[in-house]
Tab-separated table of C-alpha atoms in Angstrom:
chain	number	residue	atom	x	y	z
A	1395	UNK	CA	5.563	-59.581	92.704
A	1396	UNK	CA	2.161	-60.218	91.496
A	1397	UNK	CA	1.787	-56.007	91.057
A	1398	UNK	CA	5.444	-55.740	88.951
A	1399	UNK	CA	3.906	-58.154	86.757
A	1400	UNK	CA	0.663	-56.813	85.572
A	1401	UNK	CA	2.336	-53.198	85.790
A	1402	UNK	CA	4.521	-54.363	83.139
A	1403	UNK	CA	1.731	-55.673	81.170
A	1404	UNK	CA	0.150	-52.289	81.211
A	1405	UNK	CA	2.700	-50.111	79.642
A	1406	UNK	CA	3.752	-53.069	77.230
A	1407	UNK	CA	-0.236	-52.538	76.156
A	1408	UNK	CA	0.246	-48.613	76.470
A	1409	UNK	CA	2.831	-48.691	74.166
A	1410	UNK	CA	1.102	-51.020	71.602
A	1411	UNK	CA	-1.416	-48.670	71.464
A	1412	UNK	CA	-0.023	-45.224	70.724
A	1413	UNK	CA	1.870	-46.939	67.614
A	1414	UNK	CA	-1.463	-47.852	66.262
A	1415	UNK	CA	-1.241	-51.059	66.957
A	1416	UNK	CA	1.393	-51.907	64.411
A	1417	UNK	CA	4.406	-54.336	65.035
A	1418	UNK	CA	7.420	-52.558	66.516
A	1419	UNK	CA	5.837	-49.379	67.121
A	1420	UNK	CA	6.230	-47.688	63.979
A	1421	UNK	CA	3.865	-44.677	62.692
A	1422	UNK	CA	1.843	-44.276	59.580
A	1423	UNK	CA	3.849	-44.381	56.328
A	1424	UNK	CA	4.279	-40.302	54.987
A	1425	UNK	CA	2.286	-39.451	51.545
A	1426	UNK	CA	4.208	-38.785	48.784
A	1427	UNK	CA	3.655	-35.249	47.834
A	1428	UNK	CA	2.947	-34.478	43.601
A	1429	UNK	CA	4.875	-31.224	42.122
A	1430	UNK	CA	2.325	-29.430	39.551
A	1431	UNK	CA	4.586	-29.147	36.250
A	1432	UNK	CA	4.512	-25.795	34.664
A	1433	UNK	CA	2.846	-25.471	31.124
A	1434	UNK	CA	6.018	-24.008	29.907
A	1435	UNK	CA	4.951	-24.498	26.328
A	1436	UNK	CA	1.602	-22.742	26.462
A	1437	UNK	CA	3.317	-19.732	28.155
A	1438	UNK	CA	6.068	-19.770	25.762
A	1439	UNK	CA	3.386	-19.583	23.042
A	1440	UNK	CA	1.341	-16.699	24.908
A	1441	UNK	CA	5.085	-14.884	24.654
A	1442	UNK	CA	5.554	-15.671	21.239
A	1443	UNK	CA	1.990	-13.809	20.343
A	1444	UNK	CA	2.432	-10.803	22.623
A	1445	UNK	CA	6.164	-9.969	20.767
A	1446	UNK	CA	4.472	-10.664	17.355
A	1447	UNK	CA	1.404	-8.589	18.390
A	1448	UNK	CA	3.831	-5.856	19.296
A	1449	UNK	CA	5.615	-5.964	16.325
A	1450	UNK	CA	2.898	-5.925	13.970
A	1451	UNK	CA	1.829	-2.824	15.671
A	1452	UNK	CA	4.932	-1.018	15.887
A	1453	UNK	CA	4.874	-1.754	11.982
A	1454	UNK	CA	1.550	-0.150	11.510
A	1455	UNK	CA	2.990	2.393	13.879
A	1456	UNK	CA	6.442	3.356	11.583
A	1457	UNK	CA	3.703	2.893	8.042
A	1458	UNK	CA	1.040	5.771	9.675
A	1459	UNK	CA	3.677	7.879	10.581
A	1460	UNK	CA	5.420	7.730	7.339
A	1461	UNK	CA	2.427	8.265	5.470
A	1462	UNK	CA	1.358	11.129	7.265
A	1463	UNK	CA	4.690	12.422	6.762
A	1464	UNK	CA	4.296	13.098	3.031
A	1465	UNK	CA	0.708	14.161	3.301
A	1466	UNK	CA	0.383	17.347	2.006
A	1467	UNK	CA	-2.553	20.128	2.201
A	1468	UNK	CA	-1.572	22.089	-0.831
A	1469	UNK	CA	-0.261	22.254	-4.071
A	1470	UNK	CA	2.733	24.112	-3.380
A	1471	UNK	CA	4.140	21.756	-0.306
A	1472	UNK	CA	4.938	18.980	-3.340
A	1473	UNK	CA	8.242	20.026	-4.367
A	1474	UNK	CA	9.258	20.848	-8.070
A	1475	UNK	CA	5.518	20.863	-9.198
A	1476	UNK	CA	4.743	22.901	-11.996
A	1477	UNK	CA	1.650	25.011	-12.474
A	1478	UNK	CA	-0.483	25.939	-15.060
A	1479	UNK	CA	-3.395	27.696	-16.097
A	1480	UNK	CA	-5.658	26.394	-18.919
A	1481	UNK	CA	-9.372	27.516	-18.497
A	1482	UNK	CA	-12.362	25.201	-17.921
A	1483	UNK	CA	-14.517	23.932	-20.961
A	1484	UNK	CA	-11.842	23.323	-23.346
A	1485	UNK	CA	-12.750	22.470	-26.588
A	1486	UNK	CA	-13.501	18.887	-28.137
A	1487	UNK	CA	-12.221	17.996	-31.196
A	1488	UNK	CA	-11.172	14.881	-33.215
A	1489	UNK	CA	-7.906	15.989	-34.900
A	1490	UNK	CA	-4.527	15.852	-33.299
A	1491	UNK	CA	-3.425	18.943	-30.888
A	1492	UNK	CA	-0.305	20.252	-31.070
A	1493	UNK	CA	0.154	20.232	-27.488
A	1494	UNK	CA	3.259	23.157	-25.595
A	1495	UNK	CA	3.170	20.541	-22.855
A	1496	UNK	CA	4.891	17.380	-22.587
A	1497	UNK	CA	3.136	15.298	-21.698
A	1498	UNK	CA	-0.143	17.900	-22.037
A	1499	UNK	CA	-1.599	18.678	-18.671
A	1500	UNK	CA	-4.711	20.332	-20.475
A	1501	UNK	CA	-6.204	22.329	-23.445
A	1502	UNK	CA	-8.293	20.827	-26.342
A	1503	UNK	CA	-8.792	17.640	-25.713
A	1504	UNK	CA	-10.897	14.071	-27.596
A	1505	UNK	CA	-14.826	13.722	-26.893
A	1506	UNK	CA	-13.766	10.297	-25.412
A	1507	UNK	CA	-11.564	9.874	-22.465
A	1508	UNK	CA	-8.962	7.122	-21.684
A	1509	UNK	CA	-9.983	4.666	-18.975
A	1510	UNK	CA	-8.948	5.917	-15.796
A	1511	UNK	CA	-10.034	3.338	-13.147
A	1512	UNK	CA	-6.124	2.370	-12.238
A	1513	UNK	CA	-5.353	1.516	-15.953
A	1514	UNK	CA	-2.313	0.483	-16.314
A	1515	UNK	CA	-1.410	0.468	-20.276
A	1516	UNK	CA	1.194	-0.876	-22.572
A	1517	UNK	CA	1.170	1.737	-25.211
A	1518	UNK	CA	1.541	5.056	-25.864
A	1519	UNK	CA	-2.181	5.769	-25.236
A	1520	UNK	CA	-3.432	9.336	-27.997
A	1521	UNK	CA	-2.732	12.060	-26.145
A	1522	UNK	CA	-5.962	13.698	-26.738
A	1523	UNK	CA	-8.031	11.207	-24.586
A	1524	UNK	CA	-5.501	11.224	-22.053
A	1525	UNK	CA	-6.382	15.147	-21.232
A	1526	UNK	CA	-9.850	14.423	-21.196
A	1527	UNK	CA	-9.317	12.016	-18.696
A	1528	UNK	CA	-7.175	14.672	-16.904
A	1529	UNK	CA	-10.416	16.837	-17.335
A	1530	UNK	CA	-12.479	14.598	-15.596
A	1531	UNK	CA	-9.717	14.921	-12.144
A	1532	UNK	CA	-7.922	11.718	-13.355
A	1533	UNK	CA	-3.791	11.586	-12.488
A	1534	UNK	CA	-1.800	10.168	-15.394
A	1535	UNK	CA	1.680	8.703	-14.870
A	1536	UNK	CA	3.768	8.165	-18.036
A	1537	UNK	CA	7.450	6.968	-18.155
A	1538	UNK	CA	9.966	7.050	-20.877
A	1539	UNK	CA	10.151	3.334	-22.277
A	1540	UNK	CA	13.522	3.241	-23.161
A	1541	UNK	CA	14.591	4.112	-19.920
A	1542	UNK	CA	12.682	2.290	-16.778
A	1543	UNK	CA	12.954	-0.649	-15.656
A	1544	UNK	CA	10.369	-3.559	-15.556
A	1545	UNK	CA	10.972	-3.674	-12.022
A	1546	UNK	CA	10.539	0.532	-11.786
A	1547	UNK	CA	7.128	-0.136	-14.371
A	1548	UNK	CA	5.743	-1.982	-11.196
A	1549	UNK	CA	6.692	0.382	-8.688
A	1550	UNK	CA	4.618	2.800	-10.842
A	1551	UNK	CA	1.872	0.578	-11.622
A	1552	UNK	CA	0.914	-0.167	-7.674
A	1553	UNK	CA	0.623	3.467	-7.542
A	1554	UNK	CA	-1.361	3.910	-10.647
A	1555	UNK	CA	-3.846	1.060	-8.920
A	1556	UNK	CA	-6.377	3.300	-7.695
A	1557	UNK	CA	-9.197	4.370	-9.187
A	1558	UNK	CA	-8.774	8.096	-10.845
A	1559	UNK	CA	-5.491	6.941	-12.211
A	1560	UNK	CA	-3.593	5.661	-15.010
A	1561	UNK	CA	-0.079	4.344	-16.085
A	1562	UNK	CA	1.297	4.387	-19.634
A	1563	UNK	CA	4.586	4.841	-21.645
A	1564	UNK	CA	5.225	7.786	-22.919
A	1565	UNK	CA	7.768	8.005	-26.174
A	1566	UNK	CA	10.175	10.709	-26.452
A	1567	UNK	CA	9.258	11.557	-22.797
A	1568	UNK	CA	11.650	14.678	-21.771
A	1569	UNK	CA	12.554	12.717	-18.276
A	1570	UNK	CA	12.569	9.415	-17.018
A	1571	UNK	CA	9.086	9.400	-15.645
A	1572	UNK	CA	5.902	12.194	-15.180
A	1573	UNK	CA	3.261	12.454	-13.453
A	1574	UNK	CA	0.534	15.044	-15.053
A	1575	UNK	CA	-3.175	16.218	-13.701
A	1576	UNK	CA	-5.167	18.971	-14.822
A	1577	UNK	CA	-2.740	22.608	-14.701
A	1578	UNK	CA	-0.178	20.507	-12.830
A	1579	UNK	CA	2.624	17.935	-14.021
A	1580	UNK	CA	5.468	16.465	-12.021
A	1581	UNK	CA	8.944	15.383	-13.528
A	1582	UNK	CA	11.385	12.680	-11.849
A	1583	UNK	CA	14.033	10.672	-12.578
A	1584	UNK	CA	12.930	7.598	-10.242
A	1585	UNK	CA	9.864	5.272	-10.086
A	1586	UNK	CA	11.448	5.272	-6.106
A	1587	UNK	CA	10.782	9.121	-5.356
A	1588	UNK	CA	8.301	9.625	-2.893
A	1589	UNK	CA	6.612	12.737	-4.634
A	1590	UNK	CA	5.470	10.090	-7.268
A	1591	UNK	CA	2.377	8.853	-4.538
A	1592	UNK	CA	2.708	12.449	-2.960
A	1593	UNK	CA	1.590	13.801	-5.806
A	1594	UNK	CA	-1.092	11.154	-6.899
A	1595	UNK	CA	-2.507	10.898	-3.678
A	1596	UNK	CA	-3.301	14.627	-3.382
A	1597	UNK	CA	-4.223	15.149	-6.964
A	1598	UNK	CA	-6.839	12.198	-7.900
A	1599	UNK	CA	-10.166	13.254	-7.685
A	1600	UNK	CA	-9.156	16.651	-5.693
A	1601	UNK	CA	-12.355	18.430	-6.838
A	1602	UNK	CA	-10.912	21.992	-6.461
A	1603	UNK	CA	-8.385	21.419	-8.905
A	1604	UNK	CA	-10.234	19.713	-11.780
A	1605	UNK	CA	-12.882	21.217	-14.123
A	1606	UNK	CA	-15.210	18.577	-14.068
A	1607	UNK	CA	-15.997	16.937	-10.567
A	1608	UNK	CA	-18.035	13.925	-10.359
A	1609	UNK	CA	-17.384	12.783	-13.856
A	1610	UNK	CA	-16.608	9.035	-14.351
A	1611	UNK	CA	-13.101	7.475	-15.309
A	1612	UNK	CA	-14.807	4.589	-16.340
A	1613	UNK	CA	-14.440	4.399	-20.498
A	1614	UNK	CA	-15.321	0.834	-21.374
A	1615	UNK	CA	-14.626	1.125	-24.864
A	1616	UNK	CA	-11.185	2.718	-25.203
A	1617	UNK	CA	-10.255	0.197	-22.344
A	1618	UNK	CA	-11.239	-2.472	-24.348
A	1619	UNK	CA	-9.211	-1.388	-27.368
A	1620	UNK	CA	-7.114	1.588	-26.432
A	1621	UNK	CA	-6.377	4.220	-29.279
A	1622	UNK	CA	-2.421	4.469	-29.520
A	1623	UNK	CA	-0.755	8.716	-30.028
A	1624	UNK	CA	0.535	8.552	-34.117
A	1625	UNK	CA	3.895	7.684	-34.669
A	1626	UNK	CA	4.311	5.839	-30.677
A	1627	UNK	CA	3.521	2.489	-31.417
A	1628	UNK	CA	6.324	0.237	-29.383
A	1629	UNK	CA	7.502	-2.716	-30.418
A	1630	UNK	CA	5.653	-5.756	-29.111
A	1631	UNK	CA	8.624	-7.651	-28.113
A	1632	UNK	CA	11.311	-5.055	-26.366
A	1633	UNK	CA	8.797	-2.878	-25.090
A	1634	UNK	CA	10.467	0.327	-26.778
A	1635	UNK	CA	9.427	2.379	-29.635
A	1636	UNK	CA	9.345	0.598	-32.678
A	1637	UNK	CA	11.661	2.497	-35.980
């Protein structure tokens, strides 16, 4: 009897010990177990850059491949240029010329030149310092007043914005807009046409077309007060020729 009794005793301690000595026999309570959150913002941003990224150089992409597009290696790939063939060391003089071009693309031309340096004037600069500008491998682009835009006026004039090159009316122009350089002159009827920036990106400065490479299209003075071609002057207000 005495045996069952401490036998008894024994397991009950047994028991009481595996369960850690806690009450009832129960085991160690479970940790609770954290889930990392995601930094979905931070990789949504990292998304948002790599599309922009792409698209910014797909962009640049489409712009390179247009431009080389209209790049041209010759004179005759610009289509509807004309071509002409006034000799080197023309003549200066300080009367007017009676030019067969219109606008002149050469001949006799003013001791002083216009300012070339992506000029952009708003009168009918003389014609005779124009062509010496021309001489020195400038590209002039004139427009009929009475027909372009202001809006087409600044199509041209980012064009003209380059040094070698100038922008100014033209009265009694034959076509909406030309675009003249030494022996060469392009007509078109929109400031839009592609030629336009064809033509002036070939042509500026192109010292195997020009009589007079490395001369400057800087002209301080006739910048400062531009000399206007007789009988052009526009009207200050409209922007046309004046009766």
């Amino acid at each position: 009897m005495g045996k069952d009794q401490e036998a008894r005793k024994d397991r009950r301690a047994s028991g009481s010990s595996r369960s850690g000595g806690r009450p009832g026999g129960r085991g160690r309570p479970q940790a609770s177990v954290v889930t990392a959150q995601r930094p979905w913002g931070l990789i949504a941003a990292a998304i948002a850059v790599v599309v922009f990224a792409a698209a910014v150089i797909s962009y640049a992409v489409v712009q390179v491949d247009k431009a080389e597009a209209m790049r041209v290696d010759s004179v005759e790939e610009i289509d509807g240029i004309e071509v002409f063939d006034y000799a080197a060391g023309q003549e200066h003089v300080s009367s007017e010329v009676d030019y067969d071009q219109t606008p002149p693309v050469a001949g006799p031309h003013d001791g002083v030149w216009a300012d070339c340096t992506g000029t952009v004037y708003e009168v009918d600069i003389r014609h005779e310092n124009a062509v010496h500008s021309l001489e020195h491998g400038a590209v002039w682009i004139t427009y009929d007043p009475e027909v372009v835009s202001e809006d087409d006026i600044a199509l041209l004039a980012e064009v003209a914005d380059e040094s070698g090159r100038m922008l100014s009316p033209y009265v009694g122009l034959d076509s909406p807009i030309s675009v003249q350089s030494w022996n060469h002159q392009l007509k078109v009827d929109s400031a839009a046409d592609p030629r336009i920036k064809q033509y002036a990106d070939f042509m500026t400065f192109n010292a195997e077309l020009f009589p007079e490479p490395g001369a400057t299209c800087q002209s301080p003075q006739f910048l400062a007060d531009p000399l206007v071609e007789d009988g052009a002057a526009l009207d200050p207000d409209s922007g046309t020729s004046a009766p």
